[in-house]
Short mmCIF file of C-alpha atoms and ligand atoms in Angstrom, two decimals:
data_model
loop_
_atom_site.label_atom_id
_atom_site.label_comp_id
_atom_site.label_asym_id
_atom_site.label_seq_id
_atom_site.Cartn_x
_atom_site.Cartn_y
_atom_site.Cartn_z
CA MET R 101 -27.71 51.98 58.35
CA CYS R 102 -28.70 54.94 60.39
CA ASP R 103 -29.49 57.97 58.29
CA HIS R 104 -28.02 61.06 59.92
CA GLU R 105 -29.49 63.51 57.39
CA ASP R 106 -32.55 64.16 59.46
CA PRO R 107 -31.47 66.01 62.59
CA LYS R 108 -32.83 64.46 65.72
CA ASP R 109 -34.72 67.60 66.65
CA LYS R 110 -36.52 67.69 63.36
CA ILE R 111 -37.64 64.11 63.71
CA LEU R 112 -38.69 64.63 67.28
CA ASP R 113 -40.63 67.72 66.21
CA ALA R 114 -42.35 65.63 63.58
CA ALA R 115 -43.09 62.94 66.16
CA GLN R 116 -44.57 65.59 68.42
CA THR R 117 -46.71 66.91 65.58
CA ILE R 118 -47.89 63.41 64.81
CA ARG R 119 -48.86 62.97 68.40
CA GLN R 120 -50.72 66.24 68.54
CA ASN R 121 -52.49 65.46 65.30
CA THR R 122 -53.50 61.98 66.19
CA ARG R 123 -54.15 61.87 69.93
CA LYS R 124 -57.52 63.43 69.57
CA GLU R 125 -59.80 64.33 72.41
CA THR R 126 -62.07 61.65 71.06
CA GLU R 127 -59.44 59.02 71.80
CA LYS R 128 -60.89 56.70 74.38
CA GLY R 129 -58.61 53.67 74.36
CA PHE R 130 -55.29 53.40 76.16
CA ARG R 131 -51.70 52.34 75.59
CA VAL R 132 -49.58 50.29 77.94
CA VAL R 133 -45.85 49.61 77.62
CA ILE R 134 -44.33 46.58 79.40
CA ALA R 135 -40.62 46.78 80.25
CA GLY R 136 -37.96 45.28 82.51
CA LYS R 137 -34.75 43.25 82.66
CA GLY R 138 -34.24 40.15 80.50
CA GLY R 139 -36.18 37.03 81.40
CA VAL R 140 -38.36 38.53 84.15
CA GLY R 141 -41.65 37.65 82.44
CA LYS R 142 -42.50 40.64 80.23
CA THR R 143 -43.67 38.60 77.25
CA THR R 144 -45.63 36.15 79.41
CA ILE R 145 -47.42 38.98 81.20
CA THR R 146 -48.12 40.87 77.95
CA ALA R 147 -49.59 37.73 76.40
CA LEU R 148 -51.73 36.85 79.42
CA LEU R 149 -53.04 40.41 79.87
CA SER R 150 -53.84 40.55 76.15
CA HIS R 151 -55.96 37.42 76.46
CA LEU R 152 -57.68 38.70 79.60
CA PHE R 153 -58.57 42.00 77.91
CA ALA R 154 -59.75 40.22 74.77
CA ARG R 155 -62.00 38.00 76.88
CA ASP R 156 -63.34 41.16 78.53
CA GLY R 157 -64.48 42.18 75.03
CA LEU R 158 -61.77 44.78 74.40
CA THR R 159 -60.02 45.07 71.05
CA VAL R 160 -56.38 44.36 71.81
CA LEU R 161 -53.35 45.22 69.72
CA ALA R 162 -50.29 43.49 71.16
CA VAL R 163 -47.13 45.07 69.77
CA ASP R 164 -43.86 43.13 69.81
CA GLU R 165 -41.03 45.63 70.01
CA ASP R 166 -38.46 42.97 70.91
CA PRO R 167 -36.20 41.92 68.00
CA GLN R 168 -36.43 38.36 69.37
CA MET R 169 -40.04 38.42 68.12
CA ASN R 170 -41.34 35.80 70.53
CA LEU R 171 -44.64 37.46 71.41
CA PRO R 172 -46.74 35.76 68.68
CA TYR R 173 -45.72 32.31 69.93
CA ALA R 174 -46.34 33.31 73.55
CA MET R 175 -49.79 34.50 72.48
CA GLY R 176 -50.57 31.00 71.27
CA VAL R 177 -49.92 31.47 67.54
CA PRO R 178 -48.68 28.07 66.28
CA ARG R 179 -44.92 27.84 65.71
CA GLU R 180 -45.17 27.50 61.89
CA ARG R 181 -47.23 30.68 61.68
CA SER R 182 -45.31 32.70 64.28
CA ASP R 183 -41.98 31.80 62.65
CA ALA R 184 -43.34 32.98 59.32
CA VAL R 185 -44.32 36.45 60.54
CA VAL R 186 -42.70 39.19 58.48
CA PRO R 187 -41.84 42.03 60.87
CA LEU R 188 -42.46 45.64 59.95
CA THR R 189 -38.76 46.36 59.61
CA LYS R 190 -38.51 43.72 56.88
CA ASN R 191 -41.53 45.19 55.28
CA LEU R 192 -40.59 48.82 54.75
CA ASP R 193 -41.34 48.75 51.02
CA TYR R 194 -44.78 47.57 51.88
CA VAL R 195 -45.10 50.27 54.50
CA GLU R 196 -44.13 52.80 51.86
CA GLU R 197 -46.61 51.44 49.37
CA LYS R 198 -49.43 51.51 51.92
CA THR R 199 -48.68 54.83 53.53
CA GLY R 200 -46.89 56.87 50.89
CA ALA R 201 -44.23 57.37 53.53
CA ARG R 202 -40.53 56.60 53.19
CA PRO R 203 -38.10 56.36 56.05
CA GLY R 204 -36.40 59.74 56.29
CA ALA R 205 -38.77 61.46 53.91
CA GLY R 206 -42.40 62.14 53.36
CA TRP R 207 -43.28 63.32 56.83
CA GLY R 208 -46.14 65.33 55.39
CA LEU R 209 -47.63 62.23 53.83
CA MET R 210 -47.20 60.29 57.02
CA LEU R 211 -49.12 62.91 58.89
CA LYS R 212 -52.09 62.18 56.67
CA LEU R 213 -52.17 58.58 57.74
CA ASN R 214 -54.52 58.05 60.59
CA PRO R 215 -55.39 54.38 60.74
CA ASP R 216 -57.36 52.60 63.38
CA VAL R 217 -56.47 49.26 64.93
CA SER R 218 -58.20 47.20 62.28
CA ASP R 219 -56.47 49.09 59.43
CA VAL R 220 -53.08 48.53 60.96
CA VAL R 221 -53.69 44.87 61.67
CA GLU R 222 -55.11 44.28 58.22
CA ARG R 223 -52.07 45.90 56.64
CA PHE R 224 -49.24 44.86 58.87
CA GLY R 225 -50.38 42.48 61.62
CA ILE R 226 -51.69 39.02 62.34
CA ARG R 227 -54.56 37.73 64.43
CA GLY R 228 -53.96 35.30 67.24
CA PRO R 229 -56.19 33.21 69.55
CA ASP R 230 -59.02 35.08 71.31
CA GLY R 231 -58.99 37.50 68.36
CA VAL R 232 -55.96 39.32 69.75
CA ASN R 233 -54.23 41.41 67.08
CA ILE R 234 -50.46 41.24 66.93
CA LEU R 235 -48.00 43.64 65.32
CA VAL R 236 -44.37 42.58 65.14
CA MET R 237 -41.80 45.32 64.72
CA GLY R 238 -38.61 43.32 64.20
CA THR R 239 -35.09 44.64 64.59
CA VAL R 240 -35.14 48.36 64.97
CA VAL R 241 -31.94 50.03 63.83
CA GLN R 242 -30.22 51.34 66.89
CA ALA R 243 -27.20 53.59 66.48
CA ALA R 244 -24.95 55.53 68.81
CA THR R 245 -26.43 57.74 71.47
CA GLY R 246 -28.83 60.36 70.35
CA CYS R 247 -29.51 59.04 66.87
CA LEU R 248 -33.12 58.42 66.24
CA CYS R 249 -33.14 56.71 62.87
CA PRO R 250 -35.87 57.53 60.40
CA GLU R 251 -36.74 53.83 60.40
CA ASN R 252 -37.35 53.99 64.13
CA ALA R 253 -39.39 57.11 63.72
CA LEU R 254 -41.51 55.44 61.08
CA LEU R 255 -42.20 52.43 63.26
CA GLU R 256 -43.02 54.66 66.17
CA SER R 257 -45.35 56.69 64.01
CA ILE R 258 -47.30 53.60 63.03
CA VAL R 259 -47.96 52.81 66.67
CA ARG R 260 -48.70 56.45 67.39
CA PHE R 261 -50.91 57.02 64.39
CA ILE R 262 -53.40 54.48 65.53
CA ASN R 263 -56.41 56.31 66.80
CA LEU R 264 -57.81 54.27 69.66
CA ARG R 265 -61.55 54.11 70.07
CA GLU R 266 -63.51 53.19 73.14
CA GLY R 267 -62.63 49.65 74.18
CA GLU R 268 -59.34 49.51 72.27
CA VAL R 269 -56.03 48.93 73.98
CA ILE R 270 -52.41 48.66 72.88
CA LEU R 271 -50.06 46.50 74.95
CA MET R 272 -46.43 46.81 73.87
CA ASP R 273 -43.89 44.18 74.90
CA THR R 274 -40.36 45.59 74.77
CA GLN R 275 -36.88 44.20 74.54
CA ALA R 276 -34.92 43.63 77.74
CA GLY R 277 -33.26 46.49 79.56
CA VAL R 278 -33.75 50.23 79.62
CA GLU R 279 -31.32 51.39 76.93
CA HIS R 280 -34.08 51.51 74.36
CA PHE R 281 -36.70 52.72 76.81
CA GLY R 282 -35.61 56.33 76.68
CA ARG R 283 -36.38 56.32 72.98
CA SER R 284 -39.57 58.05 72.20
CA ILE R 285 -41.43 54.88 71.20
CA ALA R 286 -42.97 54.68 74.66
CA GLN R 287 -43.72 58.39 74.68
CA GLY R 288 -47.40 59.09 74.51
CA PHE R 289 -48.18 55.85 76.32
CA ASP R 290 -50.68 56.17 79.14
CA GLN R 291 -49.30 53.51 81.44
CA ALA R 292 -46.15 51.47 82.00
CA VAL R 293 -45.98 48.02 83.57
CA LEU R 294 -42.45 47.55 84.85
CA VAL R 295 -41.71 43.91 85.54
CA THR R 296 -39.02 42.59 87.85
CA ASP R 297 -38.24 39.39 89.69
CA PRO R 298 -36.99 39.42 93.29
CA THR R 299 -33.33 39.89 92.36
CA PHE R 300 -31.19 42.96 92.98
CA ASN R 301 -30.26 43.57 89.34
CA ALA R 302 -33.80 43.26 88.02
CA VAL R 303 -35.11 45.67 90.66
CA GLN R 304 -32.37 48.16 89.74
CA VAL R 305 -33.60 48.00 86.14
CA VAL R 306 -37.22 48.81 87.07
CA LYS R 307 -36.06 51.69 89.27
CA HIS R 308 -34.16 53.15 86.33
CA ALA R 309 -37.06 52.42 83.95
CA ALA R 310 -39.49 54.17 86.30
CA VAL R 311 -37.40 57.35 86.18
CA LEU R 312 -37.28 57.16 82.37
CA ALA R 313 -41.02 56.48 82.18
CA ARG R 314 -41.69 59.56 84.28
CA GLU R 315 -39.34 61.58 82.06
CA LEU R 316 -41.24 60.36 79.01
CA GLY R 317 -44.39 61.74 80.61
CA ILE R 318 -46.06 58.41 81.30
CA PRO R 319 -48.39 59.30 84.16
CA THR R 320 -49.12 55.82 85.54
CA VAL R 321 -46.28 53.42 86.34
CA HIS R 322 -47.18 50.02 87.80
CA LEU R 323 -44.59 47.78 89.42
CA VAL R 324 -45.06 44.05 88.92
CA VAL R 325 -42.81 41.76 90.93
CA ASN R 326 -42.96 38.37 89.25
CA ARG R 327 -41.99 34.84 90.33
CA VAL R 328 -42.36 35.63 94.01
CA ARG R 329 -41.84 32.52 96.12
CA SER R 330 -41.93 33.80 99.69
CA GLU R 331 -42.68 36.68 102.02
CA ARG R 332 -38.92 37.17 102.20
CA ASP R 333 -38.90 37.90 98.43
CA VAL R 334 -41.44 40.66 99.01
CA GLU R 335 -39.39 42.18 101.85
CA LYS R 336 -36.22 41.96 99.80
CA VAL R 337 -37.78 43.89 96.91
CA GLU R 338 -39.16 46.51 99.32
CA GLU R 339 -35.68 46.94 100.80
CA ILE R 340 -34.04 47.35 97.39
CA LEU R 341 -36.71 49.84 96.33
CA GLY R 342 -36.14 51.95 99.43
CA ASP R 343 -37.46 55.46 98.98
CA THR R 344 -37.74 54.98 95.20
CA ALA R 345 -41.01 53.13 95.88
CA ASP R 346 -42.75 56.48 95.33
CA LEU R 347 -41.88 56.28 91.63
CA PHE R 348 -44.55 53.63 91.25
CA THR R 349 -48.28 54.25 91.19
CA ASP R 350 -48.93 50.85 92.74
CA ARG R 351 -47.33 47.41 92.98
CA PHE R 352 -48.32 43.82 92.46
CA PHE R 353 -46.66 40.57 93.50
CA LEU R 354 -47.19 37.67 91.11
CA PRO R 355 -46.35 34.31 92.66
CA TYR R 356 -44.18 31.70 91.00
CA GLU R 357 -46.56 29.66 88.82
CA GLU R 358 -45.55 26.14 87.90
CA ARG R 359 -48.30 25.87 85.29
CA LEU R 360 -46.69 28.62 83.22
CA ILE R 361 -43.84 26.26 82.52
CA GLU R 362 -46.12 23.26 82.03
CA CYS R 363 -48.67 24.96 79.79
CA GLU R 364 -46.47 27.28 77.79
CA PRO R 365 -47.65 28.75 75.46
CA ASP R 366 -51.16 27.34 75.84
CA VAL R 367 -52.74 29.95 78.10
CA GLU R 368 -56.16 28.33 78.20
CA PRO R 369 -55.60 26.14 81.30
CA MET R 370 -54.00 29.10 83.07
CA LEU R 371 -56.75 31.59 82.38
CA ALA R 372 -59.66 29.24 82.84
CA GLY R 373 -58.68 29.57 86.50
CA VAL R 374 -59.22 25.90 87.27
CA PRO R 375 -57.92 25.14 89.77
CA PRO R 376 -57.88 28.73 91.07
CA SER R 377 -54.40 30.13 91.20
CA PRO R 378 -52.97 33.01 93.26
CA PHE R 379 -51.00 34.02 90.14
CA VAL R 380 -54.14 34.40 88.00
CA GLU R 381 -55.88 36.25 90.83
CA GLU R 382 -53.08 38.80 91.16
CA LEU R 383 -52.85 39.13 87.37
CA GLY R 384 -56.56 39.99 87.51
CA ALA R 385 -55.67 42.80 89.92
CA VAL R 386 -53.13 44.14 87.40
CA ARG R 387 -55.79 44.01 84.69
CA SER R 388 -58.26 45.91 86.91
CA ALA R 389 -55.68 48.59 87.68
CA LEU R 390 -54.92 49.07 83.97
CA LEU R 391 -58.63 49.44 83.22
CA ARG R 392 -59.13 51.79 86.14
CA TYR R 393 -56.36 54.18 85.09
CA GLY R 394 -57.13 53.91 81.36
CA THR R 395 -55.95 57.08 79.61
CA LYS R 396 -55.55 59.14 82.77
N1 ATP I 124 -44.75 33.81 87.54
C1 ATP I 124 -44.00 32.92 86.90
N2 ATP I 124 -43.74 31.70 87.43
C2 ATP I 124 -42.97 30.81 86.80
N3 ATP I 124 -42.42 31.01 85.61
C3 ATP I 124 -42.64 32.20 85.00
C4 ATP I 124 -43.43 33.22 85.61
N4 ATP I 124 -43.47 34.27 84.75
C5 ATP I 124 -42.73 33.92 83.69
N5 ATP I 124 -42.23 32.68 83.82
C6 ATP I 124 -41.35 31.96 82.89
O1 ATP I 124 -40.13 32.68 82.81
C7 ATP I 124 -39.56 32.54 81.49
C8 ATP I 124 -39.25 33.93 80.94
O2 ATP I 124 -40.45 34.61 80.71
P1 ATP I 124 -40.62 35.64 79.52
O3 ATP I 124 -40.11 35.09 78.24
O4 ATP I 124 -42.02 36.11 79.57
O5 ATP I 124 -39.64 36.79 80.02
P2 ATP I 124 -39.20 38.10 79.21
O6 ATP I 124 -39.01 39.15 80.24
O7 ATP I 124 -40.13 38.39 78.11
O8 ATP I 124 -37.79 37.63 78.64
P3 ATP I 124 -36.90 38.36 77.50
O9 ATP I 124 -36.24 39.52 78.20
O10 ATP I 124 -35.94 37.29 77.09
O11 ATP I 124 -37.83 38.80 76.42
C9 ATP I 124 -40.59 31.77 80.68
O12 ATP I 124 -40.19 30.43 80.62
C10 ATP I 124 -41.88 31.91 81.47
O13 ATP I 124 -42.75 30.81 81.29
MG1 MG I 125 -39.75 38.73 76.07
#
């Protein structure tokens, strides 16, 4: 149940304080949120980028914010293990024990927590192939408009509290749609990757998400058009974007990739780049852009 005792403003103030206290000048790593309509390829792209970054030698924390919890499997964690993952939301007693924080109370104690990636993974996460760290949030209580539940705030704080060092990156896969995107969980992120396919509805979603991302203060918003099959697809997306194209920092067009279906979720053949694939090449361009913008 959503606890209405904590007024939204108070919680948001606390969230702001957490951010100010934890996003130190020394923070060198960066946070990326991936969002878009259902089924456009968010989880696939999060998983593949995580592997690419890990192979670059970065420490990656992939956060699954989707209640469907399918990121671990997409990352290559075997089914038995990924099905057995206990999400944070099912683990609140444990969170309390480890942090001294309780949903809806103990903000002061929470402010003292300042873990790094390895702390958080050791306490709450799992490790997948390529040494990628995975944190699964589970079902976040979502109530009527305007209510930011203490549970949500606690989960958000855990992501926020992490103090990223040089070479550390958070990639957060989100649930479909933009309803949740306005929540503050993506606030404080450095970059957004908004994924669409070449369909009208999916492009409408990324347009809306781009506005919300800007409102959340995310300075760098990349557009990724996935499953592109033809030049006509590219033109169609450009037409639908119209003058909203300015909302995006840059844009990438990922071709339809048969091997994603064939290899799922074994990313090895995909990322080995043999035979070379236009999809992997363009994904490499997305990776380079993310590295280039970093925390800017
Ligand atoms: N470029 C591509 N070419 C072909 N198939 C793709 C491509 N990208 C993703 N897919 C496939 O599309 C399907 C949906 O992808 P994925 O699960 O990553 O989407 P999602 O946005 O995370 O979906 P959901 O909103 O349900 O979480 C998967 O079967 C995936 O393998
Ligand atoms: Mg998904």
